[in-house]
mmCIF file of C-alpha atoms in Angstrom:
data_model
loop_
_atom_site.group_PDB
_atom_site.id
_atom_site.type_symbol
_atom_site.label_atom_id
_atom_site.label_comp_id
_atom_site.label_asym_id
_atom_site.label_seq_id
_atom_site.Cartn_x
_atom_site.Cartn_y
_atom_site.Cartn_z
ATOM 1 C CA MET A 1 -0.274 -0.170 0.209
ATOM 2 C CA PHE A 2 1.079 3.118 -0.873
ATOM 3 C CA ARG A 3 -0.297 6.753 -0.284
ATOM 4 C CA CYS A 4 0.697 10.147 -1.817
ATOM 5 C CA PHE A 5 -0.260 13.642 -1.331
ATOM 6 C CA LEU A 6 -0.670 16.454 -3.834
ATOM 7 C CA VAL A 7 -1.441 20.005 -2.560
ATOM 8 C CA VAL A 8 -4.269 22.103 -4.324
ATOM 9 C CA LEU A 9 -4.431 25.614 -3.176
ATOM 10 C CA SER A 10 -2.156 24.277 -0.011
ATOM 11 C CA ILE A 11 -4.739 22.008 0.970
ATOM 12 C CA SER A 12 -3.844 18.385 0.788
ATOM 13 C CA GLY A 13 -5.649 16.673 -2.216
ATOM 14 C CA LEU A 14 -5.087 13.556 -4.042
ATOM 15 C CA ASN A 15 -5.330 10.050 -1.921
ATOM 16 C CA VAL A 16 -4.013 7.350 -4.385
ATOM 17 C CA ILE A 17 -4.566 3.781 -2.324
ATOM 18 C CA ALA A 18 -3.646 0.388 -4.067
ATOM 19 C CA ASP A 19 -5.288 -2.300 -2.426
ATOM 20 C CA HIS A 20 -4.785 -6.261 -3.317
ATOM 21 C CA GLY A 21 -7.141 -7.164 -0.753
ATOM 22 C CA HIS A 22 -10.627 -7.749 -0.540
ATOM 23 C CA LEU A 23 -12.822 -6.162 -3.397
ATOM 24 C CA ARG A 24 -16.418 -5.096 -2.756
ATOM 25 C CA ARG A 25 -18.802 -5.430 -5.507
ATOM 26 C CA ILE A 26 -20.127 -2.184 -7.858
ATOM 27 C CA ASP A 27 -23.742 -2.618 -7.920
ATOM 28 C CA PHE A 28 -25.405 -0.925 -11.133
ATOM 29 C CA GLN A 29 -28.490 1.483 -10.302
ATOM 30 C CA SER A 30 -31.499 0.017 -12.333
ATOM 31 C CA TYR A 31 -32.339 2.232 -15.390
ATOM 32 C CA GLU A 32 -35.285 1.641 -18.141
ATOM 33 C CA ASP A 33 -34.473 0.991 -21.354
ATOM 34 C CA SER A 34 -37.202 1.156 -23.148
ATOM 35 C CA PRO A 35 -37.630 3.430 -26.466
ATOM 36 C CA THR A 36 -40.449 5.381 -25.006
ATOM 37 C CA SER A 37 -38.959 6.134 -21.791
ATOM 38 C CA GLY A 38 -35.764 7.716 -23.382
ATOM 39 C CA GLY A 39 -33.597 4.879 -22.055
ATOM 40 C CA CYS A 40 -29.805 4.260 -22.266
ATOM 41 C CA GLY A 41 -28.509 5.338 -25.813
ATOM 42 C CA ILE A 42 -31.300 7.682 -26.912
ATOM 43 C CA ARG A 43 -30.177 11.514 -27.201
ATOM 44 C CA SER A 44 -32.431 14.701 -27.736
ATOM 45 C CA SER A 45 -34.334 14.888 -31.105
ATOM 46 C CA ARG A 46 -33.340 18.517 -31.323
ATOM 47 C CA ASN A 47 -30.617 20.295 -33.649
ATOM 48 C CA ILE A 48 -27.806 18.748 -31.968
ATOM 49 C CA LEU A 49 -25.112 19.645 -35.056
ATOM 50 C CA ARG A 50 -23.324 22.838 -34.281
ATOM 51 C CA ARG A 51 -20.853 22.939 -36.939
ATOM 52 C CA ALA A 52 -18.535 20.807 -39.156
ATOM 53 C CA TYR A 53 -14.826 21.250 -39.742
ATOM 54 C CA GLN A 54 -12.551 18.792 -42.062
ATOM 55 C CA GLY A 55 -14.373 15.772 -41.428
ATOM 56 C CA SER A 56 -15.410 16.394 -37.645
ATOM 57 C CA TYR A 57 -18.259 17.551 -36.399
ATOM 58 C CA PHE A 58 -18.976 19.941 -33.398
ATOM 59 C CA TYR A 59 -22.288 18.895 -31.357
ATOM 60 C CA ASN A 60 -24.159 20.433 -28.508
ATOM 61 C CA ILE A 61 -23.847 18.011 -25.397
ATOM 62 C CA GLU A 62 -27.408 16.776 -26.073
ATOM 63 C CA GLY A 63 -25.873 14.868 -28.973
ATOM 64 C CA TRP A 64 -23.486 12.658 -27.223
ATOM 65 C CA PRO A 65 -24.837 13.494 -23.582
ATOM 66 C CA TRP A 66 -22.998 10.324 -22.049
ATOM 67 C CA VAL A 67 -19.146 11.587 -22.966
ATOM 68 C CA GLY A 68 -17.615 13.173 -19.942
ATOM 69 C CA SER A 69 -14.051 15.006 -19.463
ATOM 70 C CA LEU A 70 -11.767 13.694 -16.715
ATOM 71 C CA ARG A 71 -10.256 16.261 -15.001
ATOM 72 C CA ASP A 72 -6.980 16.950 -12.472
ATOM 73 C CA HIS A 73 -7.046 18.914 -9.166
ATOM 74 C CA LEU A 74 -6.395 22.245 -11.651
ATOM 75 C CA ASN A 75 -9.533 21.427 -13.862
ATOM 76 C CA GLN A 76 -7.233 20.000 -16.805
ATOM 77 C CA HIS A 77 -8.842 17.720 -18.943
ATOM 78 C CA LEU A 78 -6.676 14.350 -19.137
ATOM 79 C CA CYS A 79 -9.033 12.022 -20.847
ATOM 80 C CA SER A 80 -12.453 11.417 -21.715
ATOM 81 C CA ALA A 81 -14.859 8.521 -19.772
ATOM 82 C CA VAL A 82 -18.474 7.149 -21.113
ATOM 83 C CA LEU A 83 -21.610 6.991 -18.535
ATOM 84 C CA ILE A 84 -23.037 3.735 -18.518
ATOM 85 C CA SER A 85 -25.433 3.870 -15.402
ATOM 86 C CA GLN A 86 -26.357 6.313 -12.869
ATOM 87 C CA ASN A 87 -23.054 5.825 -11.121
ATOM 88 C CA ILE A 88 -20.890 3.820 -13.174
ATOM 89 C CA ALA A 89 -18.748 5.216 -16.167
ATOM 90 C CA LEU A 90 -15.931 3.656 -18.394
ATOM 91 C CA THR A 91 -12.606 4.931 -19.679
ATOM 92 C CA THR A 92 -8.838 3.322 -20.304
ATOM 93 C CA ALA A 93 -6.546 2.020 -17.572
ATOM 94 C CA SER A 94 -3.555 3.659 -19.539
ATOM 95 C CA CYS A 95 -5.401 7.587 -18.464
ATOM 96 C CA PHE A 96 -3.826 6.279 -14.813
ATOM 97 C CA ASP A 97 -0.758 6.120 -14.996
ATOM 98 C CA TYR A 98 0.100 6.385 -11.574
ATOM 99 C CA GLU A 99 3.660 5.382 -11.687
ATOM 100 C CA ASN A 100 4.461 8.379 -13.162
ATOM 101 C CA ASP A 101 1.545 10.690 -13.079
ATOM 102 C CA VAL A 102 1.118 10.806 -9.108
ATOM 103 C CA GLU A 103 4.643 12.528 -8.878
ATOM 104 C CA LYS A 104 3.577 15.237 -11.459
ATOM 105 C CA GLY A 105 0.248 15.730 -9.858
ATOM 106 C CA SER A 106 -1.777 14.926 -13.044
ATOM 107 C CA LEU A 107 -4.044 12.140 -12.446
ATOM 108 C CA PRO A 108 -7.838 12.502 -12.915
ATOM 109 C CA VAL A 109 -9.225 13.237 -9.598
ATOM 110 C CA ILE A 110 -12.959 14.029 -10.980
ATOM 111 C CA ALA A 111 -15.214 13.203 -13.998
ATOM 112 C CA VAL A 112 -17.474 16.054 -15.340
ATOM 113 C CA PHE A 113 -20.345 15.071 -17.418
ATOM 114 C CA GLY A 114 -22.838 17.387 -19.457
ATOM 115 C CA SER A 115 -20.687 20.068 -21.233
ATOM 116 C CA THR A 116 -18.726 19.587 -24.870
ATOM 117 C CA ASP A 117 -16.423 22.427 -23.082
ATOM 118 C CA LYS A 118 -13.515 20.390 -21.594
ATOM 119 C CA ARG A 119 -12.978 23.965 -19.753
ATOM 120 C CA LEU A 120 -16.094 24.225 -17.550
ATOM 121 C CA ILE A 121 -15.905 22.917 -14.044
ATOM 122 C CA TYR A 122 -19.538 24.246 -12.979
ATOM 123 C CA ALA A 123 -22.717 24.983 -14.624
ATOM 124 C CA ALA A 124 -26.311 24.246 -13.920
ATOM 125 C CA TYR A 125 -26.627 21.228 -16.326
ATOM 126 C CA GLN A 126 -23.529 19.413 -15.444
ATOM 127 C CA HIS A 127 -22.682 16.381 -13.225
ATOM 128 C CA ALA A 128 -19.235 16.604 -11.516
ATOM 129 C CA SER A 129 -18.303 13.849 -8.848
ATOM 130 C CA PRO A 130 -14.874 12.189 -7.448
ATOM 131 C CA PHE A 131 -14.834 8.686 -8.023
ATOM 132 C CA ASP A 132 -13.187 5.547 -7.332
ATOM 133 C CA LEU A 133 -11.336 3.448 -9.851
ATOM 134 C CA THR A 134 -10.889 -0.172 -10.779
ATOM 135 C CA ILE A 135 -8.189 -1.085 -13.192
ATOM 136 C CA HIS A 136 -8.364 -4.256 -15.014
ATOM 137 C CA SER A 137 -5.523 -6.670 -13.544
ATOM 138 C CA GLY A 138 -4.605 -7.977 -16.686
ATOM 139 C CA TYR A 139 -3.271 -4.402 -17.719
ATOM 140 C CA ARG A 140 0.172 -3.345 -18.030
ATOM 141 C CA MET A 141 1.604 -0.113 -18.432
ATOM 142 C CA HIS A 142 3.566 0.863 -21.163
ATOM 143 C CA GLN A 143 3.492 -2.550 -22.913
ATOM 144 C CA ASP A 144 1.204 -3.564 -24.936
ATOM 145 C CA PHE A 145 -2.147 -1.798 -23.836
ATOM 146 C CA LYS A 146 -3.897 -5.647 -23.550
ATOM 147 C CA ASP A 147 -6.871 -5.045 -21.204
ATOM 148 C CA ASP A 148 -6.550 -1.494 -21.555
ATOM 149 C CA ILE A 149 -9.800 -0.610 -19.671
ATOM 150 C CA ALA A 150 -11.136 1.111 -16.249
ATOM 151 C CA ILE A 151 -14.218 1.415 -14.176
ATOM 152 C CA LEU A 152 -15.576 4.518 -12.490
ATOM 153 C CA HIS A 153 -17.461 4.217 -9.333
ATOM 154 C CA LEU A 154 -19.225 7.738 -9.003
ATOM 155 C CA HIS A 155 -19.151 8.984 -5.351
ATOM 156 C CA GLN A 156 -22.259 11.151 -6.480
ATOM 157 C CA PRO A 157 -24.352 9.065 -8.697
ATOM 158 C CA VAL A 158 -26.727 10.812 -11.160
ATOM 159 C CA LYS A 159 -29.714 11.522 -9.512
ATOM 160 C CA GLU A 160 -32.191 11.930 -12.670
ATOM 161 C CA PHE A 161 -31.004 11.566 -16.576
ATOM 162 C CA THR A 162 -31.636 14.878 -18.726
ATOM 163 C CA SER A 163 -31.090 15.585 -22.206
ATOM 164 C CA TYR A 164 -27.463 16.594 -21.275
ATOM 165 C CA VAL A 165 -26.629 13.760 -18.961
ATOM 166 C CA LYS A 166 -27.285 10.220 -19.887
ATOM 167 C CA PRO A 167 -26.270 6.882 -20.002
ATOM 168 C CA VAL A 168 -25.082 4.929 -23.181
ATOM 169 C CA CYS A 169 -25.950 1.319 -23.989
ATOM 170 C CA VAL A 170 -23.099 -1.381 -23.542
ATOM 171 C CA ASN A 171 -22.948 -3.454 -26.599
ATOM 172 C CA THR A 172 -22.771 -7.181 -25.877
ATOM 173 C CA ILE A 173 -22.508 -8.874 -29.353
ATOM 174 C CA THR A 174 -19.190 -10.611 -30.347
ATOM 175 C CA ASN A 175 -19.840 -10.102 -33.875
ATOM 176 C CA GLU A 176 -19.594 -6.297 -34.236
ATOM 177 C CA LEU A 177 -18.181 -5.885 -37.840
ATOM 178 C CA ASP A 178 -21.296 -7.881 -39.043
ATOM 179 C CA MET A 179 -23.623 -5.817 -37.026
ATOM 180 C CA TYR A 180 -22.549 -2.261 -37.096
ATOM 181 C CA THR A 181 -22.131 0.208 -40.196
ATOM 182 C CA ARG A 182 -22.759 3.503 -38.513
ATOM 183 C CA CYS A 183 -19.916 4.043 -35.622
ATOM 184 C CA THR A 184 -18.551 7.782 -34.121
ATOM 185 C CA LEU A 185 -15.773 8.532 -31.912
ATOM 186 C CA ALA A 186 -16.131 11.171 -29.663
ATOM 187 C CA GLY A 187 -13.761 13.160 -27.628
ATOM 188 C CA TRP A 188 -11.133 16.133 -27.390
ATOM 189 C CA GLY A 189 -8.370 14.627 -29.215
ATOM 190 C CA TRP A 190 -6.686 16.539 -32.480
ATOM 191 C CA MET A 191 -8.439 15.948 -35.701
ATOM 192 C CA GLU A 192 -6.295 16.886 -38.617
ATOM 193 C CA ASP A 193 -3.082 19.006 -37.611
ATOM 194 C CA VAL A 194 -4.934 21.811 -35.495
ATOM 195 C CA ARG A 195 -4.549 22.531 -32.024
ATOM 196 C CA MET A 196 -6.352 20.817 -29.414
ATOM 197 C CA PRO A 197 -9.904 21.465 -29.219
ATOM 198 C CA HIS A 198 -12.001 22.965 -26.266
ATOM 199 C CA ASP A 199 -14.870 21.455 -27.544
ATOM 200 C CA LEU A 200 -16.122 17.764 -27.880
ATOM 201 C CA GLN A 201 -16.007 16.946 -31.490
ATOM 202 C CA THR A 202 -16.722 13.542 -33.338
ATOM 203 C CA VAL A 203 -15.399 11.858 -36.445
ATOM 204 C CA ASP A 204 -17.007 8.842 -38.297
ATOM 205 C CA ILE A 205 -15.195 5.449 -38.004
ATOM 206 C CA SER A 206 -15.645 2.605 -39.520
ATOM 207 C CA LEU A 207 -14.868 -1.235 -38.246
ATOM 208 C CA SER A 208 -12.267 -2.725 -40.174
ATOM 209 C CA HIS A 209 -11.264 -6.807 -40.192
ATOM 210 C CA PRO A 210 -8.197 -7.262 -37.640
ATOM 211 C CA ALA A 211 -6.205 -8.373 -41.022
ATOM 212 C CA VAL A 212 -6.013 -4.628 -41.620
ATOM 213 C CA CYS A 213 -4.372 -3.751 -38.506
ATOM 214 C CA GLU A 214 -2.197 -6.923 -38.510
ATOM 215 C CA SER A 215 -1.069 -5.587 -41.724
ATOM 216 C CA VAL A 216 -0.148 -1.868 -40.613
ATOM 217 C CA TYR A 217 1.096 -3.258 -36.799
ATOM 218 C CA GLY A 218 2.455 -6.785 -37.669
ATOM 219 C CA VAL A 219 0.656 -8.169 -34.557
ATOM 220 C CA PHE A 220 -2.976 -7.420 -33.703
ATOM 221 C CA ASN A 221 -4.720 -8.662 -30.535
ATOM 222 C CA ASN A 222 -8.424 -9.080 -31.764
ATOM 223 C CA ALA A 223 -9.711 -10.710 -28.508
ATOM 224 C CA SER A 224 -8.709 -7.037 -26.463
ATOM 225 C CA PHE A 225 -8.916 -4.492 -29.612
ATOM 226 C CA LEU A 226 -11.416 -3.613 -32.327
ATOM 227 C CA CYS A 227 -9.484 -2.560 -35.793
ATOM 228 C CA VAL A 228 -11.043 0.916 -37.030
ATOM 229 C CA GLY A 229 -10.390 3.679 -39.498
ATOM 230 C CA ALA A 230 -11.192 7.227 -39.340
ATOM 231 C CA THR A 231 -12.810 9.024 -42.820
ATOM 232 C CA THR A 232 -10.980 11.559 -41.379
ATOM 233 C CA LYS A 233 -7.120 12.067 -40.142
ATOM 234 C CA ILE A 234 -6.570 11.703 -36.130
ATOM 235 C CA CYS A 235 -3.725 13.100 -35.187
ATOM 236 C CA SER A 236 -3.928 12.204 -31.428
ATOM 237 C CA ASN A 237 -6.565 10.183 -29.921
ATOM 238 C CA ASP A 238 -7.950 11.202 -26.522
ATOM 239 C CA LYS A 239 -7.706 8.142 -24.131
ATOM 240 C CA GLY A 240 -10.791 7.163 -22.866
ATOM 241 C CA SER A 241 -12.940 8.424 -25.627
ATOM 242 C CA PRO A 242 -15.955 6.062 -26.492
ATOM 243 C CA LEU A 243 -16.262 4.132 -29.926
ATOM 244 C CA ILE A 244 -20.150 4.309 -30.260
ATOM 245 C CA CYS A 245 -22.025 2.735 -32.971
ATOM 246 C CA GLN A 246 -25.897 3.002 -33.315
ATOM 247 C CA GLU A 247 -28.176 0.093 -33.948
ATOM 248 C CA ASN A 248 -31.133 -0.394 -36.373
ATOM 249 C CA THR A 249 -33.394 0.842 -33.294
ATOM 250 C CA GLY A 250 -31.531 4.049 -33.123
ATOM 251 C CA ARG A 251 -29.614 3.674 -29.990
ATOM 252 C CA TRP A 252 -26.204 4.340 -29.423
ATOM 253 C CA VAL A 253 -24.001 1.619 -27.756
ATOM 254 C CA LEU A 254 -20.740 1.329 -26.534
ATOM 255 C CA VAL A 255 -18.406 -1.041 -28.525
ATOM 256 C CA GLY A 256 -14.780 0.560 -27.866
ATOM 257 C CA LEU A 257 -12.608 2.995 -26.339
ATOM 258 C CA SER A 258 -9.526 5.052 -27.472
ATOM 259 C CA SER A 259 -6.449 3.188 -26.186
ATOM 260 C CA TYR A 260 -3.798 2.972 -29.186
ATOM 261 C CA GLU A 261 -2.210 6.928 -29.683
ATOM 262 C CA THR A 262 -0.688 7.834 -32.987
ATOM 263 C CA THR A 263 1.488 10.936 -33.333
ATOM 264 C CA ASP A 264 1.315 11.424 -36.773
ATOM 265 C CA CYS A 265 -1.792 12.715 -38.536
ATOM 266 C CA ASP A 266 -2.733 9.791 -41.058
ATOM 267 C CA PHE A 267 -5.573 7.519 -41.938
ATOM 268 C CA ARG A 268 -3.798 4.484 -40.410
ATOM 269 C CA PRO A 269 -6.152 1.976 -38.427
ATOM 270 C CA VAL A 270 -5.709 1.833 -34.882
ATOM 271 C CA GLY A 271 -6.732 -0.289 -32.150
ATOM 272 C CA TYR A 272 -9.946 0.178 -29.608
ATOM 273 C CA THR A 273 -10.328 -1.697 -26.420
ATOM 274 C CA ARG A 274 -13.054 -4.165 -27.092
ATOM 275 C CA ILE A 275 -16.124 -3.715 -24.862
ATOM 276 C CA SER A 276 -17.653 -7.440 -25.439
ATOM 277 C CA THR A 277 -14.608 -8.961 -24.405
ATOM 278 C CA TYR A 278 -15.058 -7.564 -20.932
ATOM 279 C CA LEU A 279 -18.245 -7.583 -20.205
ATOM 280 C CA ASP A 280 -17.767 -9.958 -17.527
ATOM 281 C CA PHE A 281 -15.456 -7.400 -15.801
ATOM 282 C CA ILE A 282 -17.816 -4.284 -16.225
ATOM 283 C CA PRO A 283 -20.747 -5.417 -14.222
ATOM 284 C CA SER A 284 -19.296 -7.744 -11.450
ATOM 285 C CA ASN A 285 -16.355 -5.748 -10.060
ATOM 286 C CA GLY A 286 -14.994 -9.263 -9.233
ATOM 287 C CA SER A 287 -11.366 -10.568 -8.014
ATOM 288 C CA ALA A 288 -9.411 -9.961 -10.889
ATOM 289 C CA MET A 289 -9.215 -6.228 -10.524
ATOM 290 C CA ILE A 290 -6.845 -3.672 -8.417
ATOM 291 C CA PRO A 291 -9.311 -0.827 -6.964
ATOM 292 C CA ILE A 292 -7.776 2.463 -6.452
ATOM 293 C CA SER A 293 -9.640 5.207 -4.638
ATOM 294 C CA LEU A 294 -8.892 8.752 -5.760
ATOM 295 C CA THR A 295 -10.903 10.878 -3.779
ATOM 296 C CA LEU A 296 -11.236 14.872 -3.374
ATOM 297 C CA THR A 297 -12.538 16.739 -0.513
ATOM 298 C CA LEU A 298 -15.667 18.790 -0.539
ATOM 299 C CA MET A 299 -13.598 21.877 0.352
ATOM 300 C CA GLU A 300 -11.047 21.079 -2.418
ATOM 301 C CA LEU A 301 -13.965 20.769 -4.528
ATOM 302 C CA VAL A 302 -15.557 23.983 -3.804
ATOM 303 C CA LEU A 303 -12.048 25.881 -3.887
ATOM 304 C CA MET A 304 -11.453 24.138 -7.295
ATOM 305 C CA VAL A 305 -14.839 25.516 -8.637
ATOM 306 C CA PHE A 306 -13.712 29.103 -7.048
ATOM 307 C CA PHE A 307 -10.326 28.560 -8.477
ATOM 308 C CA VAL A 308 -11.315 28.354 -12.365
ATOM 309 C CA GLN A 309 -14.371 30.780 -12.247
#
């Protein structure tokens, strides 16, 4: 066990605890999924597209109300996350490189949902919450990105879903390539050769056969990853950005999480953590996981809001 303290406005801030002992189960709060109730994966019917730029699209938050921003203690966006229930969100384990980032003070400590602007820390329609973290035990930092997935257990569950904050459905099928034709990546990564955007943007994504990625990288782990290709250049992925596909019913389902990063602006296919492989991991929070608690006190959260306004 180790404990590390950072300072937020002269107050001890971030507690990082690794516990290999008894693991508690994260229980999902139920949420009605019928189309008539506006359940998971159903977004607002209002005009959600704001503008388009060189193959990427900027939306109002109602377009992607399940996408969240993971911030550090200074409100800096570090990664994306995706909401799947009132108290559970998913992201990639690679977002939490706690061997290096704890010393730098740049670990995410709060999840913010309900805004397309990654700079905002508070608005009436936002939901912000500290969280507990569970990283898949198979993940090995700086290696092959296998099992690159993590669960966020929100300290403050979403009490009521709105057009600004609601969950995405979780894909449960394993033949994604045959089932989904319309897929989208949403996040705050670089698109084309331009500066990192402040606003959430999306790009159309096509699922590719594993052989396509094998031809580029030599080896491709089809069990852990989906091979995908973009219709526009992606310069830098935003770790944890959700890869979402639309079913024939109109619902949007989570099929992957942005894992591989590329520093070149090109059309090369990349690997996304394959959600269908980790269905046992996501709901049960079983014994194959390492829980890490990232906590932020109420006073620190208040000061954080005051500091950035």
